[in-house]
């Protein structure tokens, strides 16, 4: 039973019936799905969740759409991994990684798309569409193919070749726009007014964004129904960070956590696109748009829709927002791979490098239980890492050649 009951303006609080709309007619504030938490609390239990599917749909009552029939649109229930080697390198105590590379198209976007396309089907749409920096493109194209929807995916034309290939393969329409993500997003808002399509991050955004809450639900459940002290989350639009915070809160509202959660939420950005980190450091409320220039293209949103709300969550929770250079992003990717055997994309490099920086500054503390969110797989951004890795040696197929290449190995043994 899905209990998303209405949409409510995050600015003025006016309510609207559930429909494919996303801005308030009165104040142009963003709309958000609301729930009857008392009703949910009377039915949901830790046991009912444990008996559910190994996907985001185990938290069905806390999502704004019924689970689609037939097992389609599965995403989530990814591993939460204790990262002892990485913790030791960073001087941290209890560190966990939420490995969302393990989703159907290898990023957390499969969660939000599962909810968005479920809602699109419920509304009767025949076509799914999106503006994307890449990961969303993969997820929409794949989920549309699986559910029999047509798809139109709009991306900046300078996107990594790998992300275009891994979108086009699903057979939908992929349209490259000569412009950056903010240009693509603006165009999609205009298209959404003209074409009867479910734009997952435009007219279906209030539902779509709710899918990210499942990252908080899973984290708490996998920690045996406890919350972390501190989470580190990458920021693109800022939606993911605000929804993880909301997700922990909701678990208390429906009685799954006894105490109100007190989770510090920290954000991670690339210095080449760091409007939220810049506002945080300057101590101001306004998030000024920037022109992105970073290898972390999946985070390259210069005018983040939820930047203001993300900044608010970071400040109120006692977190911080850091930014790291392209070189530090590459180091972050390699550090994660070298210590934990997880190959993350550039956004993961941003998260790990920012975690390292915040740990060095004493913002993320050794006495905290920390969770860092690894949101996408490294095979999506090979271009970023390719110049920095090579084979250890190239030799003829002979024992002598190997001995010559590694003369000290036998002595070491
Ligand atoms: Zn309003």
mmCIF file of N, CA, C and O in Angstrom, residues 176-276:
data_model
loop_
_atom_site.group_PDB
_atom_site.id
_atom_site.type_symbol
_atom_site.label_atom_id
_atom_site.label_comp_id
_atom_site.label_asym_id
_atom_site.label_seq_id
_atom_site.Cartn_x
_atom_site.Cartn_y
_atom_site.Cartn_z
ATOM 1 N N UNK A 176 21.903 14.559 -27.994
ATOM 2 C CA UNK A 176 23.030 15.322 -27.436
ATOM 3 C C UNK A 176 22.805 16.809 -27.714
ATOM 4 O O UNK A 176 22.502 17.195 -28.848
ATOM 5 N N UNK A 177 22.921 17.615 -26.678
ATOM 6 C CA UNK A 177 22.671 19.054 -26.787
ATOM 7 C C UNK A 177 24.005 19.799 -26.725
ATOM 8 O O UNK A 177 24.815 19.544 -25.826
ATOM 9 N N UNK A 178 24.208 20.720 -27.670
ATOM 10 C CA UNK A 178 25.416 21.557 -27.618
ATOM 11 C C UNK A 178 25.250 22.577 -26.506
ATOM 12 O O UNK A 178 24.791 23.696 -26.734
ATOM 13 N N UNK A 179 25.649 22.205 -25.307
ATOM 14 C CA UNK A 179 25.495 23.074 -24.145
ATOM 15 C C UNK A 179 25.815 22.272 -22.909
ATOM 16 O O UNK A 179 26.090 21.063 -22.999
ATOM 17 N N UNK A 180 25.818 22.934 -21.732
ATOM 18 C CA UNK A 180 26.091 22.188 -20.501
ATOM 19 C C UNK A 180 24.785 21.662 -19.900
ATOM 20 O O UNK A 180 23.698 21.853 -20.465
ATOM 21 N N UNK A 181 24.894 20.996 -18.758
ATOM 22 C CA UNK A 181 23.705 20.371 -18.174
ATOM 23 C C UNK A 181 22.607 21.385 -17.890
ATOM 24 O O UNK A 181 21.416 21.100 -18.083
ATOM 25 N N UNK A 182 22.988 22.562 -17.442
ATOM 26 C CA UNK A 182 21.968 23.558 -17.112
ATOM 27 C C UNK A 182 21.196 23.991 -18.364
ATOM 28 O O UNK A 182 19.998 24.247 -18.296
ATOM 29 N N UNK A 183 21.878 24.026 -19.520
ATOM 30 C CA UNK A 183 21.197 24.294 -20.797
ATOM 31 C C UNK A 183 20.233 23.155 -21.127
ATOM 32 O O UNK A 183 19.097 23.384 -21.556
ATOM 33 N N UNK A 184 20.698 21.923 -20.923
ATOM 34 C CA UNK A 184 19.872 20.749 -21.212
ATOM 35 C C UNK A 184 18.623 20.760 -20.334
ATOM 36 O O UNK A 184 17.495 20.524 -20.794
ATOM 37 N N UNK A 185 18.827 21.079 -19.066
ATOM 38 C CA UNK A 185 17.725 21.091 -18.106
ATOM 39 C C UNK A 185 16.682 22.145 -18.473
ATOM 40 O O UNK A 185 15.471 21.897 -18.399
ATOM 41 N N UNK A 186 17.161 23.304 -18.884
ATOM 42 C CA UNK A 186 16.248 24.382 -19.286
ATOM 43 C C UNK A 186 15.413 23.954 -20.487
ATOM 44 O O UNK A 186 14.203 24.158 -20.527
ATOM 45 N N UNK A 187 16.071 23.334 -21.465
ATOM 46 C CA UNK A 187 15.355 22.859 -22.646
ATOM 47 C C UNK A 187 14.286 21.833 -22.249
ATOM 48 O O UNK A 187 13.159 21.864 -22.752
ATOM 49 N N UNK A 188 14.644 20.939 -21.334
ATOM 50 C CA UNK A 188 13.703 19.890 -20.933
ATOM 51 C C UNK A 188 12.482 20.472 -20.226
ATOM 52 O O UNK A 188 11.368 19.963 -20.385
ATOM 53 N N UNK A 189 12.668 21.547 -19.463
ATOM 54 C CA UNK A 189 11.520 22.201 -18.833
ATOM 55 C C UNK A 189 10.579 22.754 -19.909
ATOM 56 O O UNK A 189 9.349 22.664 -19.782
ATOM 57 N N UNK A 190 11.145 23.278 -20.994
ATOM 58 C CA UNK A 190 10.311 23.770 -22.102
ATOM 59 C C UNK A 190 9.627 22.615 -22.820
ATOM 60 O O UNK A 190 8.434 22.678 -23.146
ATOM 61 N N UNK A 191 10.371 21.530 -23.052
ATOM 62 C CA UNK A 191 9.797 20.364 -23.740
ATOM 63 C C UNK A 191 8.667 19.739 -22.928
ATOM 64 O O UNK A 191 7.671 19.278 -23.486
ATOM 65 N N UNK A 192 8.843 19.752 -21.601
ATOM 66 C CA UNK A 192 7.838 19.127 -20.728
ATOM 67 C C UNK A 192 6.492 19.841 -20.843
ATOM 68 O O UNK A 192 5.439 19.230 -20.613
ATOM 69 N N UNK A 193 6.527 21.121 -21.199
ATOM 70 C CA UNK A 193 5.275 21.866 -21.369
ATOM 71 C C UNK A 193 4.628 21.575 -22.727
ATOM 72 O O UNK A 193 3.446 21.842 -22.927
ATOM 73 N N UNK A 194 5.405 21.019 -23.669
ATOM 74 C CA UNK A 194 4.926 20.814 -25.038
ATOM 75 C C UNK A 194 4.541 19.363 -25.339
ATOM 76 O O UNK A 194 3.641 19.107 -26.119
ATOM 77 N N UNK A 195 5.285 18.415 -24.732
ATOM 78 C CA UNK A 195 5.108 17.006 -25.078
ATOM 79 C C UNK A 195 4.535 16.240 -23.879
ATOM 80 O O UNK A 195 4.924 16.507 -22.741
ATOM 81 N N UNK A 196 3.641 15.281 -24.155
ATOM 82 C CA UNK A 196 2.996 14.546 -23.056
ATOM 83 C C UNK A 196 3.877 13.419 -22.536
ATOM 84 O O UNK A 196 3.521 12.245 -22.614
ATOM 85 N N UNK A 197 5.047 13.777 -22.045
ATOM 86 C CA UNK A 197 6.024 12.791 -21.596
ATOM 87 C C UNK A 197 6.246 12.904 -20.084
ATOM 88 O O UNK A 197 6.096 13.977 -19.511
ATOM 89 N N UNK A 198 6.666 11.787 -19.505
ATOM 90 C CA UNK A 198 7.070 11.802 -18.102
ATOM 91 C C UNK A 198 8.556 12.147 -18.035
ATOM 92 O O UNK A 198 9.417 11.278 -18.213
ATOM 93 N N UNK A 199 8.873 13.416 -17.853
ATOM 94 C CA UNK A 199 10.260 13.830 -17.630
ATOM 95 C C UNK A 199 10.580 13.521 -16.171
ATOM 96 O O UNK A 199 10.093 14.212 -15.271
ATOM 97 N N UNK A 200 11.408 12.508 -15.947
ATOM 98 C CA UNK A 200 11.544 12.008 -14.569
ATOM 99 C C UNK A 200 12.041 13.091 -13.613
ATOM 100 O O UNK A 200 11.617 13.140 -12.459
ATOM 101 N N UNK A 201 12.934 13.976 -14.099
ATOM 102 C CA UNK A 201 13.459 15.004 -13.188
ATOM 103 C C UNK A 201 12.875 16.389 -13.482
ATOM 104 O O UNK A 201 13.438 17.393 -13.090
ATOM 105 N N UNK A 202 11.722 16.426 -14.155
ATOM 106 C CA UNK A 202 11.004 17.690 -14.322
ATOM 107 C C UNK A 202 9.587 17.523 -13.768
ATOM 108 O O UNK A 202 9.354 17.740 -12.588
ATOM 109 N N UNK A 203 8.653 17.046 -14.614
ATOM 110 C CA UNK A 203 7.258 17.000 -14.139
ATOM 111 C C UNK A 203 6.949 15.821 -13.216
ATOM 112 O O UNK A 203 5.916 15.800 -12.555
ATOM 113 N N UNK A 204 7.842 14.830 -13.144
ATOM 114 C CA UNK A 204 7.635 13.727 -12.202
ATOM 115 C C UNK A 204 8.631 13.834 -11.039
ATOM 116 O O UNK A 204 8.744 12.950 -10.195
ATOM 117 N N UNK A 205 9.369 14.954 -10.988
ATOM 118 C CA UNK A 205 10.433 15.109 -10.001
ATOM 119 C C UNK A 205 9.998 14.932 -8.544
ATOM 120 O O UNK A 205 10.725 14.322 -7.752
ATOM 121 N N UNK A 206 8.816 15.427 -8.140
ATOM 122 C CA UNK A 206 8.444 15.250 -6.726
ATOM 123 C C UNK A 206 8.379 13.775 -6.304
ATOM 124 O O UNK A 206 8.604 13.465 -5.131
ATOM 125 N N UNK A 207 8.065 12.888 -7.247
ATOM 126 C CA UNK A 207 7.990 11.456 -6.944
ATOM 127 C C UNK A 207 9.376 10.818 -7.107
ATOM 128 O O UNK A 207 9.840 10.071 -6.247
ATOM 129 N N UNK A 208 9.979 11.119 -8.238
ATOM 130 C CA UNK A 208 11.336 10.649 -8.576
ATOM 131 C C UNK A 208 12.307 10.854 -7.405
ATOM 132 O O UNK A 208 12.984 9.926 -6.962
ATOM 133 N N UNK A 209 12.345 12.075 -6.881
ATOM 134 C CA UNK A 209 13.329 12.414 -5.856
ATOM 135 C C UNK A 209 13.163 11.549 -4.603
ATOM 136 O O UNK A 209 14.136 11.278 -3.890
ATOM 137 N N UNK A 210 11.936 11.089 -4.344
ATOM 138 C CA UNK A 210 11.680 10.287 -3.147
ATOM 139 C C UNK A 210 12.442 8.958 -3.157
ATOM 140 O O UNK A 210 12.685 8.377 -2.098
ATOM 141 N N UNK A 211 12.802 8.472 -4.337
ATOM 142 C CA UNK A 211 13.518 7.200 -4.424
ATOM 143 C C UNK A 211 14.841 7.225 -3.671
ATOM 144 O O UNK A 211 15.305 6.190 -3.190
ATOM 145 N N UNK A 212 15.443 8.410 -3.550
ATOM 146 C CA UNK A 212 16.736 8.512 -2.864
ATOM 147 C C UNK A 212 16.633 8.247 -1.359
ATOM 148 O O UNK A 212 17.626 7.937 -0.720
ATOM 149 N N UNK A 213 15.437 8.396 -0.807
ATOM 150 C CA UNK A 213 15.276 8.140 0.639
ATOM 151 C C UNK A 213 15.671 6.711 0.999
ATOM 152 O O UNK A 213 16.089 6.444 2.131
ATOM 153 N N UNK A 214 15.519 5.804 0.013
ATOM 154 C CA UNK A 214 15.793 4.392 0.313
ATOM 155 C C UNK A 214 17.255 4.167 0.696
ATOM 156 O O UNK A 214 17.565 3.179 1.364
ATOM 157 N N UNK A 215 18.145 5.094 0.293
ATOM 158 C CA UNK A 215 19.542 4.960 0.713
ATOM 159 C C UNK A 215 19.683 5.115 2.225
ATOM 160 O O UNK A 215 20.537 4.482 2.849
ATOM 161 N N UNK A 216 18.849 5.957 2.809
ATOM 162 C CA UNK A 216 18.864 6.103 4.269
ATOM 163 C C UNK A 216 18.200 4.898 4.939
ATOM 164 O O UNK A 216 18.715 4.364 5.928
ATOM 165 N N UNK A 217 17.056 4.473 4.391
ATOM 166 C CA UNK A 217 16.362 3.319 4.984
ATOM 167 C C UNK A 217 17.287 2.102 5.035
ATOM 168 O O UNK A 217 17.394 1.417 6.059
ATOM 169 N N UNK A 218 17.932 1.826 3.891
ATOM 170 C CA UNK A 218 18.794 0.642 3.829
ATOM 171 C C UNK A 218 19.977 0.760 4.779
ATOM 172 O O UNK A 218 20.349 -0.212 5.450
ATOM 173 N N UNK A 219 20.557 1.955 4.837
ATOM 174 C CA UNK A 219 21.697 2.153 5.731
ATOM 175 C C UNK A 219 21.313 1.821 7.166
ATOM 176 O O UNK A 219 22.024 1.090 7.865
ATOM 177 N N UNK A 220 20.172 2.330 7.615
ATOM 178 C CA UNK A 220 19.730 2.076 8.991
ATOM 179 C C UNK A 220 19.425 0.592 9.198
ATOM 180 O O UNK A 220 19.850 -0.008 10.197
ATOM 181 N N UNK A 221 18.709 -0.007 8.250
ATOM 182 C CA UNK A 221 18.369 -1.428 8.404
ATOM 183 C C UNK A 221 19.638 -2.285 8.434
ATOM 184 O O UNK A 221 19.753 -3.207 9.248
ATOM 185 N N UNK A 222 20.602 -1.960 7.554
ATOM 186 C CA UNK A 222 21.830 -2.758 7.493
ATOM 187 C C UNK A 222 22.734 -2.536 8.701
ATOM 188 O O UNK A 222 23.603 -3.357 8.989
ATOM 189 N N UNK A 223 22.515 -1.429 9.422
ATOM 190 C CA UNK A 223 23.236 -1.210 10.688
ATOM 191 C C UNK A 223 22.402 -1.730 11.862
ATOM 192 O O UNK A 223 22.541 -1.270 12.990
ATOM 193 N N UNK A 224 21.529 -2.687 11.555
ATOM 194 C CA UNK A 224 20.679 -3.300 12.581
ATOM 195 C C UNK A 224 19.802 -2.236 13.268
ATOM 196 O O UNK A 224 19.686 -2.194 14.481
ATOM 197 N N UNK A 225 19.203 -1.397 12.435
ATOM 198 C CA UNK A 225 18.278 -0.353 12.869
ATOM 199 C C UNK A 225 18.932 0.647 13.823
ATOM 200 O O UNK A 225 18.385 1.016 14.847
ATOM 201 N N UNK A 226 20.131 1.067 13.396
ATOM 202 C CA UNK A 226 20.779 2.214 14.042
ATOM 203 C C UNK A 226 21.167 3.192 12.944
ATOM 204 O O UNK A 226 21.284 2.809 11.778
ATOM 205 N N UNK A 227 21.361 4.435 13.304
ATOM 206 C CA UNK A 227 21.770 5.404 12.288
ATOM 207 C C UNK A 227 23.253 5.729 12.468
ATOM 208 O O UNK A 227 23.800 5.592 13.567
ATOM 209 N N UNK A 228 23.901 6.166 11.382
ATOM 210 C CA UNK A 228 25.294 6.603 11.501
ATOM 211 C C UNK A 228 25.357 7.928 12.275
ATOM 212 O O UNK A 228 24.342 8.609 12.429
ATOM 213 N N UNK A 229 26.560 8.270 12.743
ATOM 214 C CA UNK A 229 26.748 9.596 13.344
ATOM 215 C C UNK A 229 26.957 10.656 12.271
ATOM 216 O O UNK A 229 26.640 11.826 12.464
ATOM 217 N N UNK A 230 27.516 10.234 11.143
ATOM 218 C CA UNK A 230 27.945 11.197 10.135
ATOM 219 C C UNK A 230 27.884 10.514 8.767
ATOM 220 O O UNK A 230 28.363 9.396 8.615
ATOM 221 N N UNK A 231 27.268 11.173 7.786
ATOM 222 C CA UNK A 231 27.271 10.646 6.417
ATOM 223 C C UNK A 231 27.916 11.665 5.485
ATOM 224 O O UNK A 231 27.834 12.873 5.718
ATOM 225 N N UNK A 232 28.571 11.158 4.443
ATOM 226 C CA UNK A 232 29.183 12.028 3.427
ATOM 227 C C UNK A 232 28.547 11.683 2.080
ATOM 228 O O UNK A 232 28.566 10.522 1.651
ATOM 229 N N UNK A 233 27.958 12.706 1.456
ATOM 230 C CA UNK A 233 27.109 12.505 0.277
ATOM 231 C C UNK A 233 27.558 13.452 -0.839
ATOM 232 O O UNK A 233 27.740 14.652 -0.589
ATOM 233 N N UNK A 234 27.719 12.963 -2.070
ATOM 234 C CA UNK A 234 28.069 13.875 -3.173
ATOM 235 C C UNK A 234 26.882 14.773 -3.536
ATOM 236 O O UNK A 234 25.727 14.368 -3.406
ATOM 237 N N UNK A 235 27.195 15.973 -3.979
ATOM 238 C CA UNK A 235 26.150 16.937 -4.338
ATOM 239 C C UNK A 235 26.212 17.255 -5.826
ATOM 240 O O UNK A 235 27.237 17.730 -6.321
ATOM 241 N N UNK A 236 25.104 16.976 -6.533
ATOM 242 C CA UNK A 236 24.923 17.463 -7.904
ATOM 243 C C UNK A 236 23.794 18.497 -7.855
ATOM 244 O O UNK A 236 24.036 19.685 -7.708
ATOM 245 N N UNK A 237 22.522 18.013 -7.882
ATOM 246 C CA UNK A 237 21.399 18.942 -7.697
ATOM 247 C C UNK A 237 21.186 19.254 -6.217
ATOM 248 O O UNK A 237 20.500 20.210 -5.869
ATOM 249 N N UNK A 238 21.712 18.393 -5.340
ATOM 250 C CA UNK A 238 21.502 18.523 -3.899
ATOM 251 C C UNK A 238 20.348 17.674 -3.396
ATOM 252 O O UNK A 238 20.171 17.502 -2.190
ATOM 253 N N UNK A 239 19.574 17.103 -4.309
ATOM 254 C CA UNK A 239 18.395 16.332 -3.929
ATOM 255 C C UNK A 239 18.769 15.088 -3.119
ATOM 256 O O UNK A 239 18.156 14.797 -2.089
ATOM 257 N N UNK A 240 19.792 14.358 -3.576
ATOM 258 C CA UNK A 240 20.193 13.122 -2.895
ATOM 259 C C UNK A 240 20.487 13.391 -1.420
ATOM 260 O O UNK A 240 20.020 12.669 -0.535
ATOM 261 N N UNK A 241 21.233 14.433 -1.163
ATOM 262 C CA UNK A 241 21.623 14.750 0.226
ATOM 263 C C UNK A 241 20.390 15.065 1.085
ATOM 264 O O UNK A 241 20.250 14.557 2.206
ATOM 265 N N UNK A 242 19.471 15.868 0.550
ATOM 266 C CA UNK A 242 18.291 16.232 1.355
ATOM 267 C C UNK A 242 17.396 15.019 1.593
ATOM 268 O O UNK A 242 16.792 14.883 2.653
ATOM 269 N N UNK A 243 17.339 14.126 0.602
ATOM 270 C CA UNK A 243 16.446 12.964 0.751
ATOM 271 C C UNK A 243 17.038 11.922 1.710
ATOM 272 O O UNK A 243 16.291 11.215 2.386
ATOM 273 N N UNK A 244 18.349 11.796 1.753
ATOM 274 C CA UNK A 244 18.956 10.883 2.730
ATOM 275 C C UNK A 244 18.642 11.393 4.141
ATOM 276 O O UNK A 244 18.261 10.626 5.030
ATOM 277 N N UNK A 245 18.743 12.686 4.329
ATOM 278 C CA UNK A 245 18.406 13.282 5.615
ATOM 279 C C UNK A 245 16.927 13.042 5.953
ATOM 280 O O UNK A 245 16.577 12.630 7.065
ATOM 281 N N UNK A 246 16.065 13.273 4.966
ATOM 282 C CA UNK A 246 14.629 13.062 5.173
ATOM 283 C C UNK A 246 14.326 11.592 5.498
ATOM 284 O O UNK A 246 13.481 11.291 6.348
ATOM 285 N N UNK A 247 15.027 10.688 4.826
ATOM 286 C CA UNK A 247 14.805 9.256 5.024
ATOM 287 C C UNK A 247 15.079 8.829 6.462
ATOM 288 O O UNK A 247 14.283 8.103 7.069
ATOM 289 N N UNK A 248 16.179 9.290 7.050
ATOM 290 C CA UNK A 248 16.478 8.947 8.450
ATOM 291 C C UNK A 248 15.378 9.478 9.363
ATOM 292 O O UNK A 248 14.924 8.791 10.278
ATOM 293 N N UNK A 249 14.939 10.711 9.102
ATOM 294 C CA UNK A 249 13.872 11.331 9.896
ATOM 295 C C UNK A 249 12.579 10.528 9.852
ATOM 296 O O UNK A 249 11.918 10.327 10.869
ATOM 297 N N UNK A 250 12.217 10.093 8.647
ATOM 298 C CA UNK A 250 10.957 9.366 8.473
ATOM 299 C C UNK A 250 10.952 8.047 9.244
ATOM 300 O O UNK A 250 9.893 7.620 9.731
ATOM 301 N N UNK A 251 12.108 7.400 9.350
ATOM 302 C CA UNK A 251 12.155 6.124 10.073
ATOM 303 C C UNK A 251 11.720 6.318 11.524
ATOM 304 O O UNK A 251 11.095 5.435 12.127
ATOM 305 N N UNK A 252 12.058 7.466 12.063
ATOM 306 C CA UNK A 252 11.593 7.784 13.415
ATOM 307 C C UNK A 252 10.102 8.105 13.418
ATOM 308 O O UNK A 252 9.353 7.642 14.288
ATOM 309 N N UNK A 253 9.651 8.862 12.417
ATOM 310 C CA UNK A 253 8.238 9.264 12.351
ATOM 311 C C UNK A 253 7.294 8.061 12.288
ATOM 312 O O UNK A 253 6.171 8.137 12.767
ATOM 313 N N UNK A 254 7.736 6.974 11.651
ATOM 314 C CA UNK A 254 6.859 5.803 11.535
ATOM 315 C C UNK A 254 7.219 4.730 12.559
ATOM 316 O O UNK A 254 6.770 3.590 12.458
ATOM 317 N N UNK A 255 8.040 5.081 13.538
ATOM 318 C CA UNK A 255 8.285 4.198 14.672
ATOM 319 C C UNK A 255 9.329 3.116 14.461
ATOM 320 O O UNK A 255 9.477 2.224 15.294
ATOM 321 N N UNK A 256 10.075 3.195 13.355
ATOM 322 C CA UNK A 256 11.097 2.173 13.116
ATOM 323 C C UNK A 256 12.389 2.468 13.875
ATOM 324 O O UNK A 256 13.222 1.590 14.067
ATOM 325 N N UNK A 257 12.569 3.725 14.266
ATOM 326 C CA UNK A 257 13.676 4.117 15.147
ATOM 327 C C UNK A 257 13.074 4.715 16.412
ATOM 328 O O UNK A 257 12.168 5.554 16.332
ATOM 329 N N UNK A 258 13.591 4.290 17.554
ATOM 330 C CA UNK A 258 13.016 4.746 18.818
ATOM 331 C C UNK A 258 13.298 6.228 19.065
ATOM 332 O O UNK A 258 12.424 6.974 19.505
ATOM 333 N N UNK A 259 14.521 6.648 18.757
ATOM 334 C CA UNK A 259 14.919 8.031 19.054
ATOM 335 C C UNK A 259 14.995 8.856 17.778
ATOM 336 O O UNK A 259 15.298 8.324 16.710
ATOM 337 N N UNK A 260 14.775 10.166 17.893
ATOM 338 C CA UNK A 260 14.977 11.027 16.717
ATOM 339 C C UNK A 260 16.428 10.921 16.259
ATOM 340 O O UNK A 260 17.338 11.011 17.082
ATOM 341 N N UNK A 261 16.660 10.684 14.974
ATOM 342 C CA UNK A 261 18.034 10.502 14.509
ATOM 343 C C UNK A 261 18.821 11.809 14.587
ATOM 344 O O UNK A 261 18.278 12.879 14.359
ATOM 345 N N UNK A 262 20.087 11.688 14.946
ATOM 346 C CA UNK A 262 20.963 12.849 15.025
ATOM 347 C C UNK A 262 22.168 12.546 14.129
ATOM 348 O O UNK A 262 23.205 12.107 14.599
ATOM 349 N N UNK A 263 21.954 12.731 12.831
ATOM 350 C CA UNK A 263 22.970 12.363 11.846
ATOM 351 C C UNK A 263 23.570 13.629 11.250
ATOM 352 O O UNK A 263 22.858 14.446 10.678
ATOM 353 N N UNK A 264 24.882 13.795 11.393
ATOM 354 C CA UNK A 264 25.548 14.916 10.719
ATOM 355 C C UNK A 264 25.642 14.584 9.226
ATOM 356 O O UNK A 264 26.057 13.480 8.860
ATOM 357 N N UNK A 265 25.242 15.537 8.412
ATOM 358 C CA UNK A 265 25.237 15.311 6.963
ATOM 359 C C UNK A 265 26.236 16.258 6.317
ATOM 360 O O UNK A 265 26.096 17.479 6.406
ATOM 361 N N UNK A 266 27.269 15.680 5.680
ATOM 362 C CA UNK A 266 28.260 16.493 4.992
ATOM 363 C C UNK A 266 28.178 16.277 3.486
ATOM 364 O O UNK A 266 27.879 15.179 3.027
ATOM 365 N N UNK A 267 28.451 17.336 2.736
ATOM 366 C CA UNK A 267 28.361 17.283 1.284
ATOM 367 C C UNK A 267 29.734 17.306 0.637
ATOM 368 O O UNK A 267 30.703 17.799 1.217
ATOM 369 N N UNK A 268 29.805 16.751 -0.596
ATOM 370 C CA UNK A 268 31.064 16.680 -1.336
ATOM 371 C C UNK A 268 30.861 17.215 -2.747
ATOM 372 O O UNK A 268 29.925 16.812 -3.439
ATOM 373 N N UNK A 269 31.725 18.134 -3.163
ATOM 374 C CA UNK A 269 31.664 18.670 -4.517
ATOM 375 C C UNK A 269 33.062 18.732 -5.130
ATOM 376 O O UNK A 269 34.069 18.619 -4.420
ATOM 377 N N UNK A 270 33.104 18.930 -6.445
ATOM 378 C CA UNK A 270 34.365 19.181 -7.151
ATOM 379 C C UNK A 270 34.599 20.689 -7.158
ATOM 380 O O UNK A 270 33.649 21.456 -7.325
ATOM 381 N N UNK A 271 35.854 21.115 -6.987
ATOM 382 C CA UNK A 271 36.113 22.559 -6.988
ATOM 383 C C UNK A 271 35.698 23.189 -8.318
ATOM 384 O O UNK A 271 35.340 24.358 -8.359
ATOM 385 N N UNK A 272 35.696 22.378 -9.406
ATOM 386 C CA UNK A 272 35.272 22.888 -10.707
ATOM 387 C C UNK A 272 33.775 23.083 -10.833
ATOM 388 O O UNK A 272 33.285 23.557 -11.857
ATOM 389 N N UNK A 273 33.028 22.708 -9.795
ATOM 390 C CA UNK A 273 31.572 22.939 -9.764
ATOM 391 C C UNK A 273 31.121 22.835 -8.310
ATOM 392 O O UNK A 273 30.575 21.823 -7.892
ATOM 393 N N UNK A 274 31.381 23.891 -7.550
ATOM 394 C CA UNK A 274 31.173 23.798 -6.101
ATOM 395 C C UNK A 274 30.312 24.939 -5.549
ATOM 396 O O UNK A 274 30.681 25.579 -4.562
ATOM 397 N N UNK A 275 29.159 25.200 -6.153
ATOM 398 C CA UNK A 275 28.348 26.319 -5.664
ATOM 399 C C UNK A 275 27.898 26.144 -4.203
ATOM 400 O O UNK A 275 27.845 27.134 -3.464
ATOM 401 N N UNK A 276 27.615 24.920 -3.795
ATOM 402 C CA UNK A 276 27.144 24.706 -2.417
ATOM 403 C C UNK A 276 28.314 24.815 -1.434
ATOM 404 O O UNK A 276 28.202 25.468 -0.387
#
